[in-house]
Short mmCIF file of N, CA and C in Angstrom, two decimals:
data_model
loop_
_atom_site.label_atom_id
_atom_site.label_comp_id
_atom_site.label_asym_id
_atom_site.label_seq_id
_atom_site.Cartn_x
_atom_site.Cartn_y
_atom_site.Cartn_z
N SER Y 25 1.16 -1.56 0.21
CA SER Y 25 0.06 -0.02 0.14
C SER Y 25 0.81 1.67 -0.30
N SER Y 26 0.57 2.04 -0.18
CA SER Y 26 0.88 3.34 0.30
C SER Y 26 1.63 3.94 0.92
N GLU Y 27 0.80 3.63 2.17
CA GLU Y 27 1.34 3.62 3.32
C GLU Y 27 2.34 3.59 3.62
N GLU Y 28 2.43 2.05 3.09
CA GLU Y 28 3.61 1.02 3.37
C GLU Y 28 4.63 0.79 2.78
N LEU Y 29 4.73 2.53 1.31
CA LEU Y 29 5.48 2.46 1.00
C LEU Y 29 6.98 4.13 1.13
N THR Y 30 5.35 4.41 2.22
CA THR Y 30 5.53 6.06 2.83
C THR Y 30 7.01 4.86 4.33
N SER Y 31 6.15 4.70 4.94
CA SER Y 31 6.75 4.12 5.73
C SER Y 31 8.46 3.42 5.51
N LEU Y 32 8.41 2.74 4.09
CA LEU Y 32 9.83 2.53 3.87
C LEU Y 32 10.44 2.80 3.31
N ASN Y 33 10.03 4.26 3.11
CA ASN Y 33 11.13 5.69 2.41
C ASN Y 33 11.61 6.69 3.92
N ARG Y 34 10.53 6.44 4.82
CA ARG Y 34 10.75 6.84 5.97
C ARG Y 34 12.03 5.76 7.03
N LEU Y 35 11.59 4.71 6.79
CA LEU Y 35 13.36 3.99 7.26
C LEU Y 35 14.36 4.09 6.36
N LYS Y 36 14.09 4.26 5.31
CA LYS Y 36 15.28 4.59 4.46
C LYS Y 36 16.00 5.93 4.25
N ASP Y 37 14.81 6.79 4.26
CA ASP Y 37 15.82 8.02 4.89
C ASP Y 37 16.71 7.84 6.04
N PHE Y 38 16.22 7.55 7.63
CA PHE Y 38 16.12 8.20 8.44
C PHE Y 38 17.95 6.69 8.84
N LEU Y 39 17.81 5.68 7.68
CA LEU Y 39 18.85 5.06 7.93
C LEU Y 39 20.40 5.77 7.18
N LYS Y 40 19.92 6.64 6.35
CA LYS Y 40 21.17 7.58 5.33
C LYS Y 40 22.13 7.53 6.02
N GLU Y 41 21.75 8.46 7.61
CA GLU Y 41 23.14 9.02 8.05
C GLU Y 41 23.69 7.97 8.50
N ASP Y 42 25.02 8.21 8.25
CA ASP Y 42 26.53 7.39 9.82
C ASP Y 42 25.83 6.60 10.69
N ASN Y 43 26.19 5.97 11.48
CA ASN Y 43 26.41 5.07 12.32
C ASN Y 43 24.85 5.09 13.20
N SER Y 44 24.55 4.46 12.09
CA SER Y 44 23.06 3.58 13.02
C SER Y 44 23.01 2.37 12.44
N ALA Y 45 21.83 1.48 13.16
CA ALA Y 45 21.90 -0.03 13.72
C ALA Y 45 20.92 0.18 13.56
N LEU Y 46 20.39 -1.29 13.79
CA LEU Y 46 19.71 -2.54 13.56
C LEU Y 46 19.38 -2.92 14.92
N LEU Y 47 17.81 -3.34 15.91
CA LEU Y 47 17.59 -3.85 16.95
C LEU Y 47 16.13 -4.50 16.94
N GLY Y 48 16.37 -6.28 17.00
CA GLY Y 48 15.47 -6.63 17.12
C GLY Y 48 14.58 -7.50 18.27
N LEU Y 49 13.55 -7.80 18.60
CA LEU Y 49 13.16 -7.93 19.22
C LEU Y 49 12.00 -8.76 19.36
N GLY Y 50 11.74 -9.96 20.47
CA GLY Y 50 10.80 -11.01 20.17
C GLY Y 50 10.90 -11.99 20.78
N ASN Y 51 10.00 -12.79 21.59
CA ASN Y 51 9.86 -14.30 21.76
C ASN Y 51 9.98 -15.15 21.08
N THR Y 52 11.22 -15.92 21.00
CA THR Y 52 11.11 -16.88 19.57
C THR Y 52 10.81 -17.72 20.14
N LEU Y 53 9.07 -17.98 21.24
CA LEU Y 53 8.61 -19.34 22.07
C LEU Y 53 7.18 -18.75 21.27
N LYS Y 54 7.04 -17.45 21.21
CA LYS Y 54 5.80 -17.44 20.86
C LYS Y 54 4.69 -16.89 19.13
N GLY Y 55 5.02 -17.79 18.29
CA GLY Y 55 5.19 -16.97 16.97
C GLY Y 55 5.45 -15.75 16.37
N ASP Y 56 4.52 -14.95 16.09
CA ASP Y 56 4.86 -14.54 15.60
C ASP Y 56 5.54 -13.35 15.92
N ASP Y 57 5.61 -13.53 17.65
CA ASP Y 57 6.02 -12.67 18.33
C ASP Y 57 7.50 -12.06 17.88
N SER Y 58 7.98 -13.78 17.76
CA SER Y 58 10.04 -13.72 17.01
C SER Y 58 10.15 -12.66 16.32
N LEU Y 59 9.21 -12.39 15.17
CA LEU Y 59 9.52 -11.80 14.04
C LEU Y 59 10.79 -10.55 14.21
N GLY Y 60 11.15 -9.73 15.09
CA GLY Y 60 12.37 -9.21 15.19
C GLY Y 60 13.09 -9.75 15.37
N VAL Y 61 13.60 -10.87 16.06
CA VAL Y 61 14.32 -11.92 16.55
C VAL Y 61 15.20 -12.18 14.95
N LYS Y 62 13.78 -13.05 14.60
CA LYS Y 62 14.16 -13.25 13.30
C LYS Y 62 14.62 -12.97 12.34
N ILE Y 63 14.48 -11.53 11.83
CA ILE Y 63 14.77 -10.55 11.15
C ILE Y 63 15.77 -10.11 11.54
N THR Y 64 16.22 -9.76 12.05
CA THR Y 64 17.61 -9.49 12.06
C THR Y 64 18.51 -10.87 12.60
N LYS Y 65 18.80 -11.31 13.07
CA LYS Y 65 19.51 -13.11 12.83
C LYS Y 65 19.75 -13.27 11.20
N ALA Y 66 18.85 -13.31 10.36
CA ALA Y 66 19.15 -13.40 9.13
C ALA Y 66 19.80 -12.29 8.37
N LEU Y 67 19.82 -11.19 8.96
CA LEU Y 67 20.56 -9.85 8.18
C LEU Y 67 21.58 -9.83 8.68
N LYS Y 68 22.41 -10.81 10.54
CA LYS Y 68 23.49 -9.86 10.38
C LYS Y 68 24.97 -10.88 9.53
N ASP Y 69 25.50 -9.71 9.70
CA ASP Y 69 26.79 -10.26 8.89
C ASP Y 69 26.23 -9.62 7.55
N ARG Y 70 25.32 -9.55 7.47
CA ARG Y 70 25.25 -9.41 5.68
C ARG Y 70 24.37 -7.66 5.46
N ILE Y 71 23.89 -7.02 6.05
CA ILE Y 71 24.27 -5.91 5.52
C ILE Y 71 25.28 -5.40 6.50
N ALA Y 72 25.59 -3.29 6.06
CA ALA Y 72 26.08 -2.76 6.34
C ALA Y 72 25.58 -2.05 7.82
N LEU Y 73 25.32 -2.28 8.43
CA LEU Y 73 24.25 -1.61 9.94
C LEU Y 73 25.17 -2.69 10.53
N PRO Y 74 25.66 -2.41 12.13
CA PRO Y 74 25.28 -3.27 13.22
C PRO Y 74 23.74 -3.76 13.35
N VAL Y 75 23.97 -4.95 13.79
CA VAL Y 75 22.82 -5.66 14.31
C VAL Y 75 23.07 -6.35 14.87
N PHE Y 76 21.60 -6.15 16.22
CA PHE Y 76 21.74 -6.62 17.68
C PHE Y 76 20.29 -6.87 17.84
N GLU Y 77 20.54 -8.84 18.17
CA GLU Y 77 19.48 -9.09 18.39
C GLU Y 77 19.34 -8.64 19.87
N ALA Y 78 17.67 -8.49 20.59
CA ALA Y 78 17.69 -8.48 22.00
C ALA Y 78 17.07 -9.40 23.06
N GLY Y 79 16.03 -10.21 21.98
CA GLY Y 79 15.56 -11.17 22.02
C GLY Y 79 14.13 -9.91 22.93
N PHE Y 80 13.54 -10.74 24.51
CA PHE Y 80 12.25 -9.72 25.03
C PHE Y 80 12.85 -8.89 26.01
N THR Y 81 14.31 -9.12 25.68
CA THR Y 81 15.16 -8.08 27.21
C THR Y 81 15.84 -6.83 26.33
N PRO Y 82 15.71 -6.43 26.49
CA PRO Y 82 16.50 -5.28 25.10
C PRO Y 82 17.97 -4.29 26.69
N GLU Y 83 16.71 -4.78 27.64
CA GLU Y 83 17.60 -3.78 29.22
C GLU Y 83 19.33 -4.88 29.33
N ASN Y 84 18.72 -5.94 28.96
CA ASN Y 84 20.17 -6.92 29.14
C ASN Y 84 21.54 -6.59 28.10
N LEU Y 85 21.17 -6.23 26.95
CA LEU Y 85 22.51 -5.41 26.71
C LEU Y 85 23.03 -4.52 27.05
N SER Y 86 24.62 -4.69 27.27
CA SER Y 86 24.89 -3.37 27.79
C SER Y 86 25.10 -2.39 26.58
N LEU Y 87 25.12 -1.36 27.60
CA LEU Y 87 25.45 -0.11 26.67
C LEU Y 87 26.77 -0.40 25.90
N LYS Y 88 27.59 -0.30 26.43
CA LYS Y 88 28.41 -0.36 25.35
C LYS Y 88 28.10 -0.70 23.49
N ASN Y 89 27.82 -1.31 24.11
CA ASN Y 89 26.69 -1.98 21.92
C ASN Y 89 26.43 -0.94 21.70
N PHE Y 90 26.17 0.69 22.29
CA PHE Y 90 25.50 1.56 21.43
C PHE Y 90 26.33 2.89 21.47
N LYS Y 91 27.16 2.32 21.86
CA LYS Y 91 29.01 3.65 21.40
C LYS Y 91 29.33 3.71 20.03
N GLY Y 92 28.59 5.21 20.10
CA GLY Y 92 29.31 5.47 18.79
C GLY Y 92 27.39 5.30 17.98
N ILE Y 93 26.50 4.71 17.95
CA ILE Y 93 25.28 3.84 17.60
C ILE Y 93 24.79 6.00 17.68
N LYS Y 94 24.19 6.55 16.84
CA LYS Y 94 23.78 7.80 16.90
C LYS Y 94 22.46 7.39 16.84
N ARG Y 95 21.38 6.64 15.42
CA ARG Y 95 20.24 6.61 15.06
C ARG Y 95 19.85 4.82 15.09
N LEU Y 96 18.60 4.67 15.86
CA LEU Y 96 18.43 3.34 15.44
C LEU Y 96 17.08 2.66 15.40
N VAL Y 97 17.16 1.95 14.97
CA VAL Y 97 15.99 0.87 14.39
C VAL Y 97 15.37 -0.30 14.94
N VAL Y 98 13.92 -0.13 15.28
CA VAL Y 98 14.35 -0.97 16.51
C VAL Y 98 12.90 -1.84 16.02
N LEU Y 99 13.44 -3.96 15.53
CA LEU Y 99 12.18 -4.25 14.40
C LEU Y 99 11.67 -4.81 15.59
N ASP Y 100 10.14 -5.19 15.73
CA ASP Y 100 9.30 -5.39 16.24
C ASP Y 100 8.14 -6.27 15.66
N ALA Y 101 7.46 -7.08 16.54
CA ALA Y 101 6.15 -7.28 16.06
C ALA Y 101 5.02 -6.93 16.70
N SER Y 102 3.95 -7.04 15.97
CA SER Y 102 2.87 -5.78 16.58
C SER Y 102 1.60 -6.54 15.72
N PRO Y 103 0.39 -6.67 16.98
CA PRO Y 103 -0.74 -7.02 16.11
C PRO Y 103 -1.95 -6.47 16.03
N ASN Y 104 -1.64 -5.19 16.51
CA ASN Y 104 -1.94 -3.83 16.72
C ASN Y 104 -1.50 -3.18 15.57
N ILE Y 105 -1.45 -3.22 14.43
CA ILE Y 105 -1.34 -2.27 13.28
C ILE Y 105 -1.56 -2.72 12.16
N SER Y 106 -2.47 -2.36 11.57
CA SER Y 106 -3.50 -2.46 10.19
C SER Y 106 -2.41 -2.91 9.12
N GLU Y 107 -1.46 -2.64 8.68
CA GLU Y 107 -0.20 -2.23 7.80
C GLU Y 107 0.40 -4.03 8.08
N ASN Y 108 0.91 -3.98 7.26
CA ASN Y 108 2.22 -5.53 6.72
C ASN Y 108 3.13 -4.78 7.89
N PHE Y 109 3.32 -3.28 7.83
CA PHE Y 109 4.59 -3.13 8.65
C PHE Y 109 4.34 -1.18 8.34
N LYS Y 110 4.56 -1.19 9.57
CA LYS Y 110 4.62 0.66 9.67
C LYS Y 110 6.14 1.12 11.07
N VAL Y 111 6.70 1.87 10.45
CA VAL Y 111 7.19 3.10 10.62
C VAL Y 111 6.73 3.80 11.86
N LEU Y 112 7.01 3.90 13.23
CA LEU Y 112 7.49 5.37 13.91
C LEU Y 112 8.31 5.79 14.21
N ASN Y 113 7.64 6.98 15.01
CA ASN Y 113 9.32 7.39 16.25
C ASN Y 113 8.70 6.84 17.91
N LEU Y 114 9.25 7.21 18.96
CA LEU Y 114 9.55 6.71 20.00
C LEU Y 114 7.83 7.37 20.46
N ASP Y 115 7.42 8.34 19.94
CA ASP Y 115 6.43 9.67 20.43
C ASP Y 115 5.28 8.67 19.72
N GLU Y 116 4.96 8.10 18.65
CA GLU Y 116 4.57 7.58 18.04
C GLU Y 116 4.12 6.31 18.73
N VAL Y 117 4.93 5.64 18.68
CA VAL Y 117 4.41 4.28 19.49
C VAL Y 117 4.42 4.29 20.76
N LEU Y 118 4.14 5.29 21.76
CA LEU Y 118 3.30 5.64 22.92
C LEU Y 118 1.73 6.03 22.75
N SER Y 119 1.54 6.63 21.29
CA SER Y 119 0.19 6.85 21.00
C SER Y 119 -0.78 5.02 20.77
N LEU Y 120 0.15 4.96 20.12
CA LEU Y 120 -0.69 2.68 20.06
C LEU Y 120 -0.24 2.11 20.82
N ALA Y 121 0.30 2.92 21.83
CA ALA Y 121 0.79 1.81 23.30
C ALA Y 121 -1.39 0.61 23.15
N PRO Y 122 -1.01 -0.50 23.84
CA PRO Y 122 0.15 -1.73 24.10
C PRO Y 122 1.03 -1.46 22.61
N PHE Y 123 1.90 -1.05 21.73
CA PHE Y 123 2.32 -1.08 20.74
C PHE Y 123 3.47 -2.66 20.40
N SER Y 124 3.45 -3.61 21.34
CA SER Y 124 3.72 -4.55 21.19
C SER Y 124 3.85 -5.26 22.59
N THR Y 125 4.41 -6.82 22.66
CA THR Y 125 4.13 -7.56 24.12
C THR Y 125 5.55 -7.48 24.59
N HIS Y 126 6.03 -6.31 24.49
CA HIS Y 126 6.78 -6.04 25.43
C HIS Y 126 6.91 -4.90 25.90
N THR Y 127 7.42 -4.76 27.17
CA THR Y 127 7.25 -3.24 28.40
C THR Y 127 8.94 -2.92 28.33
N SER Y 128 9.23 -2.98 26.95
CA SER Y 128 10.82 -2.27 26.73
C SER Y 128 10.70 -0.63 26.33
N LEU Y 129 9.53 0.16 26.05
CA LEU Y 129 9.70 1.22 26.30
C LEU Y 129 10.84 2.58 27.19
N ILE Y 130 10.70 1.84 28.33
CA ILE Y 130 11.51 3.15 29.58
C ILE Y 130 13.03 2.68 29.11
N PHE Y 131 13.43 1.37 28.69
CA PHE Y 131 14.82 1.50 28.28
C PHE Y 131 14.93 2.24 27.28
N PHE Y 132 14.30 2.49 26.08
CA PHE Y 132 14.53 3.20 24.97
C PHE Y 132 14.41 4.37 24.61
N HIS Y 133 13.44 5.16 26.11
CA HIS Y 133 13.50 6.78 26.95
C HIS Y 133 14.94 6.80 27.17
N PHE Y 134 15.14 5.49 28.11
CA PHE Y 134 16.40 5.93 28.57
C PHE Y 134 17.84 5.65 27.51
N LEU Y 135 17.77 5.45 26.55
CA LEU Y 135 18.79 5.15 25.47
C LEU Y 135 18.62 7.00 24.85
N LYS Y 136 17.57 7.61 24.34
CA LYS Y 136 17.30 8.55 24.16
C LYS Y 136 17.79 9.30 24.77
N ARG Y 137 17.50 9.42 25.81
CA ARG Y 137 17.66 10.11 27.04
C ARG Y 137 19.32 10.56 27.33
N GLU Y 138 19.96 9.38 27.78
CA GLU Y 138 21.23 9.06 27.86
C GLU Y 138 22.51 9.05 27.09
N LEU Y 139 22.05 8.70 26.19
CA LEU Y 139 23.36 8.60 24.47
C LEU Y 139 22.13 9.62 23.77
N ASN Y 140 21.36 10.15 23.72
CA ASN Y 140 21.07 11.37 22.66
C ASN Y 140 20.38 9.96 21.61
N LEU Y 141 20.46 9.23 21.45
CA LEU Y 141 20.14 8.19 20.35
C LEU Y 141 18.87 8.47 19.46
N ASP Y 142 18.93 8.65 18.60
CA ASP Y 142 17.55 9.01 17.50
C ASP Y 142 16.64 7.82 17.73
N ILE Y 143 15.46 7.55 18.11
CA ILE Y 143 15.07 5.92 17.92
C ILE Y 143 13.46 5.40 16.91
N ILE Y 144 13.87 4.97 16.29
CA ILE Y 144 12.17 5.03 15.06
C ILE Y 144 12.30 3.31 15.54
N PHE Y 145 10.65 2.92 14.94
CA PHE Y 145 10.63 1.19 15.51
C PHE Y 145 9.79 0.92 14.11
N LEU Y 146 10.53 -0.56 13.63
CA LEU Y 146 10.21 -0.59 12.37
C LEU Y 146 8.62 -1.84 13.00
N LEU Y 147 7.63 -1.60 13.47
CA LEU Y 147 7.07 -2.76 13.57
C LEU Y 147 5.99 -3.71 12.24
N VAL Y 148 6.40 -4.91 13.12
CA VAL Y 148 5.69 -5.52 11.28
C VAL Y 148 4.41 -6.55 12.06
N LYS Y 149 3.46 -6.60 11.05
CA LYS Y 149 2.40 -7.00 11.30
C LYS Y 149 2.49 -8.58 12.23
N ALA Y 150 1.95 -8.88 13.43
CA ALA Y 150 1.81 -10.68 14.18
C ALA Y 150 0.19 -11.15 13.95
N GLU Y 151 0.35 -12.17 13.12
CA GLU Y 151 -1.00 -13.06 13.21
C GLU Y 151 -1.25 -13.30 14.80
N SER Y 152 -0.34 -14.61 14.92
CA SER Y 152 -0.88 -15.19 15.74
C SER Y 152 0.94 -15.42 16.88
N LEU Y 153 0.91 -14.77 18.39
CA LEU Y 153 1.58 -15.17 19.44
C LEU Y 153 1.11 -16.67 20.30
N GLU Y 154 0.48 -17.22 19.41
CA GLU Y 154 0.64 -18.72 20.53
C GLU Y 154 1.74 -19.22 20.60
N PHE Y 155 1.78 -19.94 21.95
CA PHE Y 155 3.24 -20.88 22.29
C PHE Y 155 3.79 -21.44 21.19
N LYS Y 156 4.42 -20.88 19.90
CA LYS Y 156 5.07 -22.63 19.23
C LYS Y 156 6.38 -21.09 18.08
N GLU Y 157 7.32 -21.93 17.95
CA GLU Y 157 8.48 -21.42 17.22
C GLU Y 157 8.53 -20.96 16.16
N SER Y 158 7.33 -21.17 15.56
CA SER Y 158 7.22 -20.89 13.68
C SER Y 158 6.66 -19.90 14.05
N LEU Y 159 6.49 -19.01 12.45
CA LEU Y 159 6.36 -17.87 12.68
C LEU Y 159 4.98 -18.27 11.51
N SER Y 160 3.73 -17.44 11.66
CA SER Y 160 2.36 -17.83 10.85
C SER Y 160 3.09 -17.78 9.27
N SER Y 161 2.00 -18.64 8.28
CA SER Y 161 2.35 -18.25 6.55
C SER Y 161 2.20 -16.26 6.47
N GLN Y 162 1.68 -15.43 6.93
CA GLN Y 162 1.55 -14.46 6.57
C GLN Y 162 2.80 -13.50 7.41
N ALA Y 163 3.16 -13.96 8.59
CA ALA Y 163 4.00 -13.40 9.02
C ALA Y 163 5.71 -13.58 8.14
N ASN Y 164 5.58 -15.46 7.80
CA ASN Y 164 7.38 -15.48 7.22
C ASN Y 164 7.28 -14.68 5.74
N ILE Y 165 6.25 -14.31 5.46
CA ILE Y 165 6.17 -13.49 3.57
C ILE Y 165 6.09 -12.27 3.74
N ARG Y 166 6.03 -11.34 5.67
CA ARG Y 166 6.23 -10.57 6.02
C ARG Y 166 8.17 -9.57 6.32
N LYS Y 167 8.64 -10.85 6.71
CA LYS Y 167 9.92 -11.38 7.42
C LYS Y 167 10.32 -11.57 6.21
N LYS Y 168 9.94 -12.03 4.94
CA LYS Y 168 11.17 -12.07 3.99
C LYS Y 168 11.12 -10.69 3.31
N ALA Y 169 9.52 -10.66 3.14
CA ALA Y 169 9.64 -8.55 2.54
C ALA Y 169 10.84 -7.99 3.21
N VAL Y 170 10.91 -7.63 4.89
CA VAL Y 170 12.08 -6.96 5.39
C VAL Y 170 13.18 -7.31 5.22
N GLU Y 171 13.72 -8.26 5.36
CA GLU Y 171 14.70 -9.00 5.25
C GLU Y 171 15.53 -8.45 3.64
N ASN Y 172 14.55 -8.88 2.31
CA ASN Y 172 14.57 -8.30 1.28
C ASN Y 172 14.88 -6.67 1.46
N PHE Y 173 14.07 -5.72 1.66
CA PHE Y 173 14.31 -4.55 1.70
C PHE Y 173 15.75 -4.02 2.16
N PHE Y 174 16.27 -4.64 3.76
CA PHE Y 174 18.13 -4.61 3.78
C PHE Y 174 18.92 -5.05 3.30
N LEU Y 175 18.60 -6.15 2.85
CA LEU Y 175 19.02 -6.58 1.87
C LEU Y 175 19.58 -5.69 0.64
N LEU Y 176 18.23 -5.53 0.36
CA LEU Y 176 18.12 -4.22 -1.38
C LEU Y 176 19.47 -3.58 -1.04
N ASN Y 177 18.85 -2.54 0.61
CA ASN Y 177 19.82 -0.86 0.30
C ASN Y 177 20.54 -0.71 0.88
N PHE Y 178 21.12 -1.68 2.54
CA PHE Y 178 21.75 -1.81 2.80
C PHE Y 178 22.94 -2.57 2.77
N SER Y 179 23.00 -2.97 1.50
CA SER Y 179 24.36 -4.38 1.52
C SER Y 179 25.47 -3.37 2.06
N GLU Y 180 26.14 -3.87 1.76
CA GLU Y 180 27.57 -3.70 1.91
C GLU Y 180 27.83 -2.84 0.71
N LYS Y 181 27.63 -4.17 -0.81
CA LYS Y 181 27.39 -3.17 -2.15
C LYS Y 181 26.55 -2.10 -2.05
N GLY Y 182 25.13 -1.85 -1.71
CA GLY Y 182 24.12 -1.24 -1.97
C GLY Y 182 23.82 -0.04 -1.14
N ARG Y 183 25.27 0.09 -0.01
CA ARG Y 183 24.42 1.36 0.81
C ARG Y 183 24.37 2.41 0.43
N VAL Y 184 23.16 2.72 0.63
CA VAL Y 184 22.57 4.30 0.14
C VAL Y 184 23.49 5.78 0.91
#
C-alpha cells in the first residue's frame, strides 16, 4: 500500500545517516512475536549496519553496544497495526500502546535521553502469538519482505 511505501521510504531516509544500527525484539517461543529477532538474525553480517538481537529483554544489552551509534531502528512484531509494517518514532509508538508484547519503552527512553539516540520502530504485523517457534505463513511473507528491503538497500555493495 502507499502507506507502507511511505513507511519504508521514511526508514530508508532515517538510515542514510552514518552510525545507524538495527535492534530486533521478540520472544522466540511465541510464534509471530519472534519476527524482530528472526529478521535481525537473518540480516546479521549481511548488511552494512550493526545488528543486535535483544530477545524480549533489550535492557540486558550492554550500553557499550551503542557506543558511536546515533540512530537506532527497533524491529518488533505488533498485532495492533492494520498494515503489514509501519514505521513510528518513539512518541508515535506511545500513542499506539500497547504497540507490542514487550515492556521495553522505558529502556528506549533511557537510551534516547542518556545516549542521545534517535530511535524509530519498524513494526511488523503479527498474526499469531501462540506458544510455538514457527511463524504464521503471513508473518513469514512479511519477514522475507523486510529482509529483502534491508538486503537491497543496506548490503555492503548497496549501501545508500
